[in-house]
Amino acid sequence: MRGVAGLVGLISLVFAVLTAGCFEPDHSLIPPAQPVEVTSGLTAGDVFEVRVFGEEDIGGTFQVQGDGTIDFPLIGRVDVTDKTQAALAALLEQQLGDGYLRSPHVTVILTSRENLEVSVLGQVSKPGTFPYAEKLTLVQAISEAGGLNELAHARRVKLTRKGPTGVGTYEVSVKAITDGREPDLLLQPGDIIFVPLAPI
């Protein structure tokens, strides 16, 4: 009897190991992405570079403060809220030309947008951080990262997201999505996707 019981236990263990990778998580547990409006105008946290032609000491790198302003040399506080790069360049040219510089030429270059990125890490071809776009989905983000590599565990992808009750990590089956058994998931800025190694 002991031999039979041991054999049954061994078979159960082997079955559990073989089927562990086949179990798929419940996507309904994942909080839905919060709607985000991506605008072309500057918002708090954005980082940009200002270049003033022929005036090396005046330009520089600036970050939009919480009140939507920056502190610019010679001018002082400047409200940049919702201004495009071209509109801000024109405003700075106007204000610098008002008693400070003669016919200034200003260029504004956006270098970083606060919290408007998603990260794709782990077993993908090109892990890293990528710009968020409206209606970006999980599969699209993985595609931006070069797709899953041959070591990826497509049924156990982890999504870390800030939801109504705080930050949580949830399991997602990318295979179920690509097979058409589950809908693709919309992402939100700040989401982190981690693709683990498949079990040996």
Short mmCIF file of C-alpha atoms in Angstrom, two decimals:
data_model
loop_
_atom_site.label_atom_id
_atom_site.label_comp_id
_atom_site.label_asym_id
_atom_site.label_seq_id
_atom_site.Cartn_x
_atom_site.Cartn_y
_atom_site.Cartn_z
CA MET A 1 0.00 0.00 0.00
CA ARG A 2 2.84 2.34 0.80
CA GLY A 3 4.27 1.74 -2.65
CA VAL A 4 0.93 2.55 -4.30
CA ALA A 5 0.49 5.66 -2.16
CA GLY A 6 4.00 6.81 -3.00
CA LEU A 7 3.39 6.24 -6.70
CA VAL A 8 0.14 8.21 -6.56
CA GLY A 9 1.92 11.03 -4.76
CA LEU A 10 4.70 11.07 -7.35
CA ILE A 11 2.21 11.14 -10.21
CA SER A 12 0.33 14.00 -8.54
CA LEU A 13 3.55 15.96 -8.11
CA VAL A 14 4.56 15.46 -11.75
CA PHE A 15 1.07 16.47 -12.90
CA ALA A 16 1.20 19.61 -10.76
CA VAL A 17 4.57 20.60 -12.21
CA LEU A 18 3.46 19.96 -15.78
CA THR A 19 0.21 21.89 -15.42
CA ALA A 20 1.53 24.77 -13.30
CA GLY A 21 2.51 26.74 -16.38
CA CYS A 22 -0.88 26.12 -18.03
CA PHE A 23 -3.03 27.76 -15.36
CA GLU A 24 -4.05 31.24 -16.44
CA PRO A 25 -4.79 34.19 -14.14
CA ASP A 26 -8.13 35.94 -13.78
CA HIS A 27 -7.91 39.22 -15.70
CA SER A 28 -11.07 40.53 -14.03
CA LEU A 29 -9.03 41.16 -10.87
CA ILE A 30 -6.99 43.86 -12.63
CA PRO A 31 -8.28 47.41 -12.00
CA PRO A 32 -9.15 49.13 -15.29
CA ALA A 33 -6.78 51.76 -16.66
CA GLN A 34 -7.64 55.29 -15.58
CA PRO A 35 -8.46 57.59 -18.53
CA VAL A 36 -5.67 60.02 -19.32
CA GLU A 37 -5.82 62.89 -21.77
CA VAL A 38 -2.50 63.38 -23.53
CA THR A 39 -2.13 66.98 -24.63
CA SER A 40 0.51 68.65 -26.75
CA GLY A 41 0.83 71.46 -24.22
CA LEU A 42 3.27 71.55 -21.32
CA THR A 43 2.15 70.29 -17.91
CA ALA A 44 3.64 70.06 -14.42
CA GLY A 45 6.70 67.82 -14.31
CA ASP A 46 7.60 68.18 -17.99
CA VAL A 47 11.29 68.84 -18.67
CA PHE A 48 12.45 70.88 -21.65
CA GLU A 49 15.52 72.64 -22.98
CA VAL A 50 15.59 76.28 -24.05
CA ARG A 51 18.24 77.54 -26.45
CA VAL A 52 18.70 81.24 -27.16
CA PHE A 53 20.79 81.76 -30.28
CA GLY A 54 24.04 83.57 -29.49
CA GLU A 55 23.28 83.69 -25.75
CA GLU A 56 24.84 80.62 -24.12
CA ASP A 57 24.27 81.89 -20.57
CA ILE A 58 20.53 82.41 -20.85
CA GLY A 59 19.18 79.06 -22.02
CA GLY A 60 19.22 75.79 -20.11
CA THR A 61 17.08 72.91 -18.92
CA PHE A 62 13.85 73.65 -17.06
CA GLN A 63 11.16 71.62 -15.32
CA VAL A 64 7.57 72.84 -15.10
CA GLN A 65 6.68 73.37 -11.45
CA GLY A 66 3.45 72.28 -9.79
CA ASP A 67 1.89 75.69 -10.43
CA GLY A 68 2.68 75.46 -14.16
CA THR A 69 5.54 77.97 -14.16
CA ILE A 70 9.30 78.12 -14.65
CA ASP A 71 11.87 80.62 -13.40
CA PHE A 72 13.62 81.97 -16.50
CA PRO A 73 16.78 84.15 -16.48
CA LEU A 74 16.17 87.91 -16.89
CA ILE A 75 12.40 87.41 -17.13
CA GLY A 76 11.54 85.67 -13.86
CA ARG A 77 8.42 83.52 -13.44
CA VAL A 78 6.80 82.44 -16.69
CA ASP A 79 3.48 80.58 -16.91
CA VAL A 80 3.96 77.76 -19.44
CA THR A 81 0.79 75.76 -18.71
CA ASP A 82 -0.71 74.14 -21.84
CA LYS A 83 1.69 76.01 -24.13
CA THR A 84 3.19 74.12 -27.05
CA GLN A 85 6.93 74.29 -27.63
CA ALA A 86 6.43 76.75 -30.49
CA ALA A 87 4.09 78.95 -28.42
CA LEU A 88 6.52 79.05 -25.50
CA ALA A 89 9.42 79.91 -27.82
CA ALA A 90 7.40 82.81 -29.24
CA LEU A 91 6.48 84.02 -25.74
CA LEU A 92 10.10 83.93 -24.57
CA GLU A 93 11.24 85.77 -27.69
CA GLN A 94 8.67 88.48 -27.00
CA GLN A 95 9.59 88.87 -23.34
CA LEU A 96 13.36 88.70 -23.91
CA GLY A 97 13.02 91.27 -26.69
CA ASP A 98 11.19 93.63 -24.35
CA GLY A 99 14.24 95.48 -23.04
CA TYR A 100 16.71 92.59 -22.66
CA LEU A 101 17.87 91.26 -26.04
CA ARG A 102 17.70 92.49 -29.60
CA SER A 103 15.69 90.21 -31.91
CA PRO A 104 16.24 87.02 -29.86
CA HIS A 105 15.75 83.63 -31.49
CA VAL A 106 14.52 80.94 -29.07
CA THR A 107 14.15 77.19 -29.53
CA VAL A 108 12.27 74.96 -27.05
CA ILE A 109 12.88 71.19 -27.06
CA LEU A 110 10.78 68.86 -24.88
CA THR A 111 13.03 66.18 -23.34
CA SER A 112 10.80 64.37 -20.83
CA ARG A 113 7.14 64.11 -19.93
CA GLU A 114 6.34 63.39 -16.29
CA ASN A 115 4.59 60.06 -15.71
CA LEU A 116 3.67 59.65 -19.37
CA GLU A 117 5.67 56.48 -19.82
CA VAL A 118 5.27 52.74 -19.41
CA SER A 119 8.03 50.24 -18.66
CA VAL A 120 8.43 46.79 -20.22
CA LEU A 121 11.02 44.65 -18.45
CA GLY A 122 12.18 41.05 -18.25
CA GLN A 123 12.09 38.55 -21.10
CA VAL A 124 11.53 40.88 -24.07
CA SER A 125 13.93 41.74 -26.88
CA LYS A 126 14.36 45.42 -25.96
CA PRO A 127 13.42 46.05 -22.32
CA GLY A 128 13.06 49.67 -21.31
CA THR A 129 10.76 52.63 -20.82
CA PHE A 130 8.52 53.83 -23.63
CA PRO A 131 6.32 56.89 -24.22
CA TYR A 132 2.68 56.45 -23.27
CA ALA A 133 0.08 57.08 -25.96
CA GLU A 134 -3.69 57.18 -25.64
CA LYS A 135 -5.31 53.73 -25.99
CA LEU A 136 -1.94 51.97 -25.70
CA THR A 137 -2.48 48.29 -24.88
CA LEU A 138 -0.36 45.71 -23.10
CA VAL A 139 0.35 43.73 -26.28
CA GLN A 140 1.26 46.91 -28.15
CA ALA A 141 3.70 47.90 -25.39
CA ILE A 142 5.35 44.47 -25.49
CA SER A 143 5.60 44.84 -29.27
CA GLU A 144 7.31 48.22 -28.77
CA ALA A 145 9.84 46.36 -26.63
CA GLY A 146 10.60 43.98 -29.49
CA GLY A 147 8.19 41.24 -28.43
CA LEU A 148 8.61 38.28 -26.10
CA ASN A 149 11.86 36.35 -26.39
CA GLU A 150 12.16 32.55 -26.44
CA LEU A 151 12.55 32.38 -22.64
CA ALA A 152 9.38 34.33 -21.82
CA HIS A 153 6.56 32.93 -19.70
CA ALA A 154 3.61 34.30 -21.70
CA ARG A 155 1.00 33.05 -19.20
CA ARG A 156 2.53 34.73 -16.16
CA VAL A 157 3.27 38.32 -17.21
CA LYS A 158 3.09 40.72 -14.26
CA LEU A 159 1.47 44.15 -14.48
CA THR A 160 2.19 46.65 -11.71
CA ARG A 161 -0.34 49.46 -11.64
CA LYS A 162 -1.57 52.24 -9.37
CA GLY A 163 -5.28 51.74 -8.81
CA PRO A 164 -7.96 53.31 -6.61
CA THR A 165 -6.70 51.42 -3.54
CA GLY A 166 -2.97 51.86 -4.20
CA VAL A 167 -0.25 50.10 -6.17
CA GLY A 168 -0.76 46.42 -6.92
CA THR A 169 0.82 43.71 -9.07
CA TYR A 170 -1.40 41.45 -11.16
CA GLU A 171 -0.78 38.45 -13.39
CA VAL A 172 -1.75 38.59 -17.05
CA SER A 173 -1.79 35.83 -19.65
CA VAL A 174 -0.47 37.37 -22.86
CA LYS A 175 -1.06 34.03 -24.55
CA ALA A 176 -4.76 34.19 -23.72
CA ILE A 177 -4.88 37.67 -25.27
CA THR A 178 -3.00 36.75 -28.44
CA ASP A 179 -5.10 33.57 -28.78
CA GLY A 180 -8.26 35.70 -28.67
CA ARG A 181 -9.56 34.20 -25.42
CA GLU A 182 -9.15 37.45 -23.47
CA PRO A 183 -9.36 41.09 -24.61
CA ASP A 184 -6.19 43.15 -24.69
CA LEU A 185 -5.65 45.42 -21.69
CA LEU A 186 -5.49 49.19 -21.93
CA LEU A 187 -2.48 50.67 -20.15
CA GLN A 188 -2.15 53.85 -18.13
CA PRO A 189 0.91 56.05 -17.53
CA GLY A 190 3.26 54.57 -14.95
CA ASP A 191 2.33 50.93 -15.65
CA ILE A 192 5.20 48.44 -15.33
CA ILE A 193 5.10 45.19 -17.31
CA PHE A 194 7.46 42.41 -16.23
CA VAL A 195 7.83 39.25 -18.30
CA PRO A 196 9.28 36.40 -16.20
CA LEU A 197 11.27 33.36 -17.29
CA ALA A 198 9.25 30.34 -18.34
CA PRO A 199 9.63 27.30 -16.05
CA ILE A 200 12.14 24.72 -17.20
#
